[in-house]
Coordinates of C-alpha atoms in Angstrom, one line a residue:
X39 CA 24.3 17.5 -68.4
X40 CA 25.3 14.6 -66.3
X41 CA 28.2 17.0 -64.4
X42 CA 25.1 19.4 -63.8
X43 CA 23.9 17.1 -61.5
X44 CA 26.7 15.3 -59.8
X45 CA 26.5 18.1 -57.2
X46 CA 23.0 17.8 -55.9
X47 CA 22.8 14.5 -56.1
X48 CA 25.4 13.6 -53.8
X49 CA 24.4 17.1 -51.3
X50 CA 20.5 14.8 -51.3
X51 CA 22.9 12.4 -50.6
X52 CA 24.7 13.4 -47.8
X53 CA 21.2 14.1 -46.6
X54 CA 19.8 10.5 -46.6
X55 CA 22.5 9.5 -45.2
X56 CA 22.0 12.3 -41.9
X57 CA 18.8 11.1 -41.7
X58 CA 19.0 8.0 -41.8
X59 CA 19.7 7.3 -38.3
X60 CA 15.7 8.5 -36.9
X61 CA 14.5 7.4 -39.8
X62 CA 14.9 4.3 -39.5
X63 CA 14.4 4.9 -35.7
X64 CA 11.3 6.4 -35.9
X65 CA 8.1 3.7 -34.5
X66 CA 10.6 2.8 -31.7
X67 CA 10.1 3.7 -28.2
X68 CA 12.7 5.2 -26.4
X69 CA 14.2 3.6 -23.5
X70 CA 13.4 4.2 -20.5
X71 CA 15.1 5.8 -18.0
X72 CA 17.0 3.6 -15.0
X73 CA 14.9 5.7 -12.5
X74 CA 12.1 6.6 -14.6
X75 CA 8.5 5.7 -12.5
X76 CA 6.1 2.9 -13.6
X77 CA 3.3 4.4 -14.9
X78 CA 0.7 3.1 -12.0
X79 CA 2.9 5.1 -9.8
X80 CA 2.3 8.4 -11.8
X81 CA -1.4 7.2 -11.8
X82 CA -1.1 6.7 -8.0
X83 CA 0.2 10.8 -7.7
X84 CA -2.3 12.5 -9.7
X85 CA -5.2 11.5 -7.2
X86 CA -3.1 12.3 -3.4
X87 CA -1.9 15.9 -2.1
X88 CA 1.2 16.2 -0.6
X89 CA -0.3 15.8 2.5
X90 CA -1.7 12.3 1.9
X91 CA -4.8 13.8 0.9
X92 CA -6.8 11.3 -1.7
X93 CA -9.5 12.6 -3.8
X94 CA -11.5 10.6 -6.4
X95 CA -10.4 9.9 -9.6
X96 CA -13.0 11.7 -12.6
X97 CA -12.7 8.7 -15.0
X98 CA -12.2 5.5 -13.1
X99 CA -15.7 4.4 -13.7
X100 CA -14.9 5.1 -18.5
X101 CA -10.3 5.1 -17.4
X102 CA -10.2 1.1 -14.2
X103 CA -11.7 -1.2 -15.0
X104 CA -14.3 -3.3 -12.5
X105 CA -13.5 -5.6 -10.3
X106 CA -16.7 -6.9 -9.4
X107 CA -20.2 -5.5 -6.7
X108 CA -21.0 -6.5 -3.2
X109 CA -24.7 -5.9 -2.5
X110 CA -26.4 -4.7 1.1
X111 CA -29.5 -6.7 1.8
X112 CA -32.4 -4.7 3.8
X113 CA -34.4 -2.2 1.0
X114 CA -37.5 -3.7 1.7
X115 CA -39.7 -6.0 2.4
X116 CA -39.6 -8.1 -0.5
X117 CA -36.0 -8.1 -0.4
X118 CA -34.3 -5.7 -2.4
X119 CA -31.1 -4.0 -1.8
X120 CA -30.5 -1.2 0.6
X121 CA -26.8 -0.4 -1.3
X122 CA -24.0 -1.7 -4.2
X123 CA -20.2 -1.4 -3.6
X124 CA -19.1 -0.3 -7.0
X125 CA -15.7 -2.3 -7.0
X126 CA -13.0 -0.6 -9.6
X127 CA -9.5 -1.3 -10.1
X128 CA -6.5 0.5 -12.0
X129 CA -5.4 -1.4 -15.3
X130 CA -1.9 -1.5 -14.5
X131 CA -3.1 -3.8 -11.0
X132 CA -4.8 -6.6 -12.5
X133 CA -2.0 -8.1 -14.2
X134 CA 0.4 -7.8 -11.5
X135 CA -1.6 -9.1 -9.3
X136 CA -2.1 -12.6 -11.2
X137 CA 1.6 -12.3 -11.8
X138 CA 2.0 -11.4 -8.2
X139 CA -0.2 -12.1 -6.2
X140 CA -0.8 -9.1 -4.5
X141 CA -1.4 -5.6 -5.7
X142 CA 1.8 -2.7 -6.3
X143 CA 2.3 0.2 -4.5
X144 CA 0.8 2.7 -5.7
X145 CA -2.4 0.5 -7.5
X146 CA -5.8 2.1 -6.9
X147 CA -9.0 0.3 -5.5
X148 CA -12.1 3.2 -6.0
X149 CA -15.7 1.5 -4.3
X150 CA -18.5 3.5 -5.8
X151 CA -21.3 3.3 -3.3
X152 CA -25.2 3.3 -4.3
X153 CA -28.3 3.6 -2.9
X154 CA -30.8 1.1 -4.9
X155 CA -35.1 1.4 -6.1
X156 CA -36.5 -1.5 -6.1
X157 CA -39.2 -2.5 -8.6
X158 CA -41.2 -5.1 -9.7
X159 CA -39.7 -6.0 -13.3
X160 CA -40.3 -8.1 -15.6
X161 CA -37.0 -10.8 -14.6
X162 CA -39.1 -10.5 -11.8
X163 CA -39.1 -8.7 -8.1
X164 CA -35.3 -6.0 -8.7
X165 CA -33.2 -3.6 -7.6
X166 CA -30.8 -0.8 -9.3
X167 CA -29.6 1.7 -9.2
X168 CA -31.4 5.1 -7.5
X169 CA -28.3 7.4 -6.5
X170 CA -24.8 8.2 -6.0
X171 CA -23.8 7.6 -2.0
X172 CA -20.1 8.4 -2.0
X173 CA -16.7 6.5 -1.8
X174 CA -13.9 4.5 -0.6
X175 CA -10.2 4.1 -2.1
X176 CA -7.7 2.8 -1.1
X177 CA -4.3 3.3 -2.8
X178 CA -1.8 1.1 -2.1
X179 CA 1.7 2.4 -0.6
X180 CA 4.7 0.4 0.7
X181 CA 7.7 3.6 0.8
X182 CA 5.6 4.9 3.7
X183 CA 5.3 8.1 2.2
X184 CA 2.6 10.0 4.0
X185 CA 3.5 8.6 7.8
X186 CA 2.7 12.3 9.0
X187 CA -1.2 11.4 8.0
X188 CA -3.5 9.5 10.0
X189 CA -4.6 7.5 7.3
X190 CA -2.5 5.7 5.8
X191 CA -0.9 2.7 8.1
X192 CA -0.9 -1.0 7.1
X193 CA 0.9 0.0 3.8
X194 CA -2.8 1.8 2.1
X195 CA -4.3 4.7 2.7
X196 CA -7.9 4.5 3.2
X197 CA -10.2 7.7 2.7
X198 CA -13.6 7.9 2.7
X199 CA -14.7 10.2 -0.1
X200 CA -18.8 12.4 0.5
X201 CA -21.4 12.4 -3.2
X202 CA -21.1 16.1 -2.7
X203 CA -17.4 17.2 -1.4
X204 CA -15.0 14.0 -4.5
X205 CA -11.6 15.6 -4.1
X206 CA -11.4 15.7 0.1
X207 CA -10.9 13.2 2.3
X208 CA -13.9 13.0 5.1
X209 CA -12.2 11.1 7.6
X210 CA -8.9 11.4 10.1
X211 CA -8.1 8.1 10.7
X212 CA -8.6 4.3 9.6
X213 CA -11.2 3.1 12.1
X214 CA -14.0 3.0 9.7
X215 CA -11.8 0.9 7.7
X216 CA -9.7 -2.1 9.2
X217 CA -11.8 -3.3 11.4
X218 CA -13.7 -4.4 7.8
X219 CA -10.9 -5.6 6.1
X220 CA -9.2 -7.0 9.3
X221 CA -10.2 -10.5 8.0
X222 CA -8.1 -10.2 4.8
X223 CA -5.4 -8.8 7.1
X224 CA -3.4 -11.8 4.9
X225 CA -4.9 -11.4 0.9
X226 CA -2.7 -7.7 1.4
X227 CA -6.3 -6.5 3.2
X228 CA -8.8 -6.5 0.3
X229 CA -11.8 -9.3 0.0
X230 CA -10.3 -10.3 -3.3
X231 CA -12.3 -13.1 -3.0
X232 CA -14.9 -11.7 -4.7
X233 CA -13.5 -10.3 -7.9
X234 CA -13.6 -12.8 -10.7
X235 CA -10.9 -11.0 -13.0
X236 CA -8.2 -11.4 -9.7
X237 CA -9.0 -15.4 -9.8
X238 CA -8.0 -15.3 -6.6
X239 CA -10.0 -18.2 -5.3
X240 CA -7.2 -20.6 -5.0
X241 CA -5.4 -18.3 -3.7
X242 CA -7.4 -18.1 -0.6
X243 CA -8.2 -21.9 -0.8
X244 CA -4.4 -22.7 0.3
X245 CA -4.4 -19.8 3.6
X246 CA -7.3 -21.8 4.6
X247 CA -5.5 -25.0 5.5
X248 CA -2.2 -22.4 6.2

């Protein structure tokens, strides 16, 4: 009886021996090829066509990280706001910025423009979202990928995108954007001091003393 079971047993042992390498590596991520693109570059490519036109990421409110807000006054005679500008950034760029003091190639910043309404609430006279007005989108480009496009200069792509056409870049040059960002050219063209997540106040203080 024992002899009859030896061959099947040996066959099982042989199969397990063959499977062992695969089983031992089942929970280990495979090494990325040396020339594989970082995650943020792949993310960036989803929102730019071959001509350099930029569109708004559909899921930025849930998949990106909220950076902070800027408020534009002038909403009403009681001091309400005219607009709110809500800014988001792709997740991969935050840690990179904290380590290097600048955004990585492929970083995506989305500024959502919001019209407001105002009312007397229990907290006082308050302004709040009322309608969407469009977007500004910036994408970091250290490679000079779209030199024939008028909206890619100074290491970034600069896009104004209308609310009614989120997949179409409205501006044809950077004049709409550059004038507002020139004062922060030393901080990677971004108003980093307005975003607490970046912990950039120390960096600003250093620049002010130079």
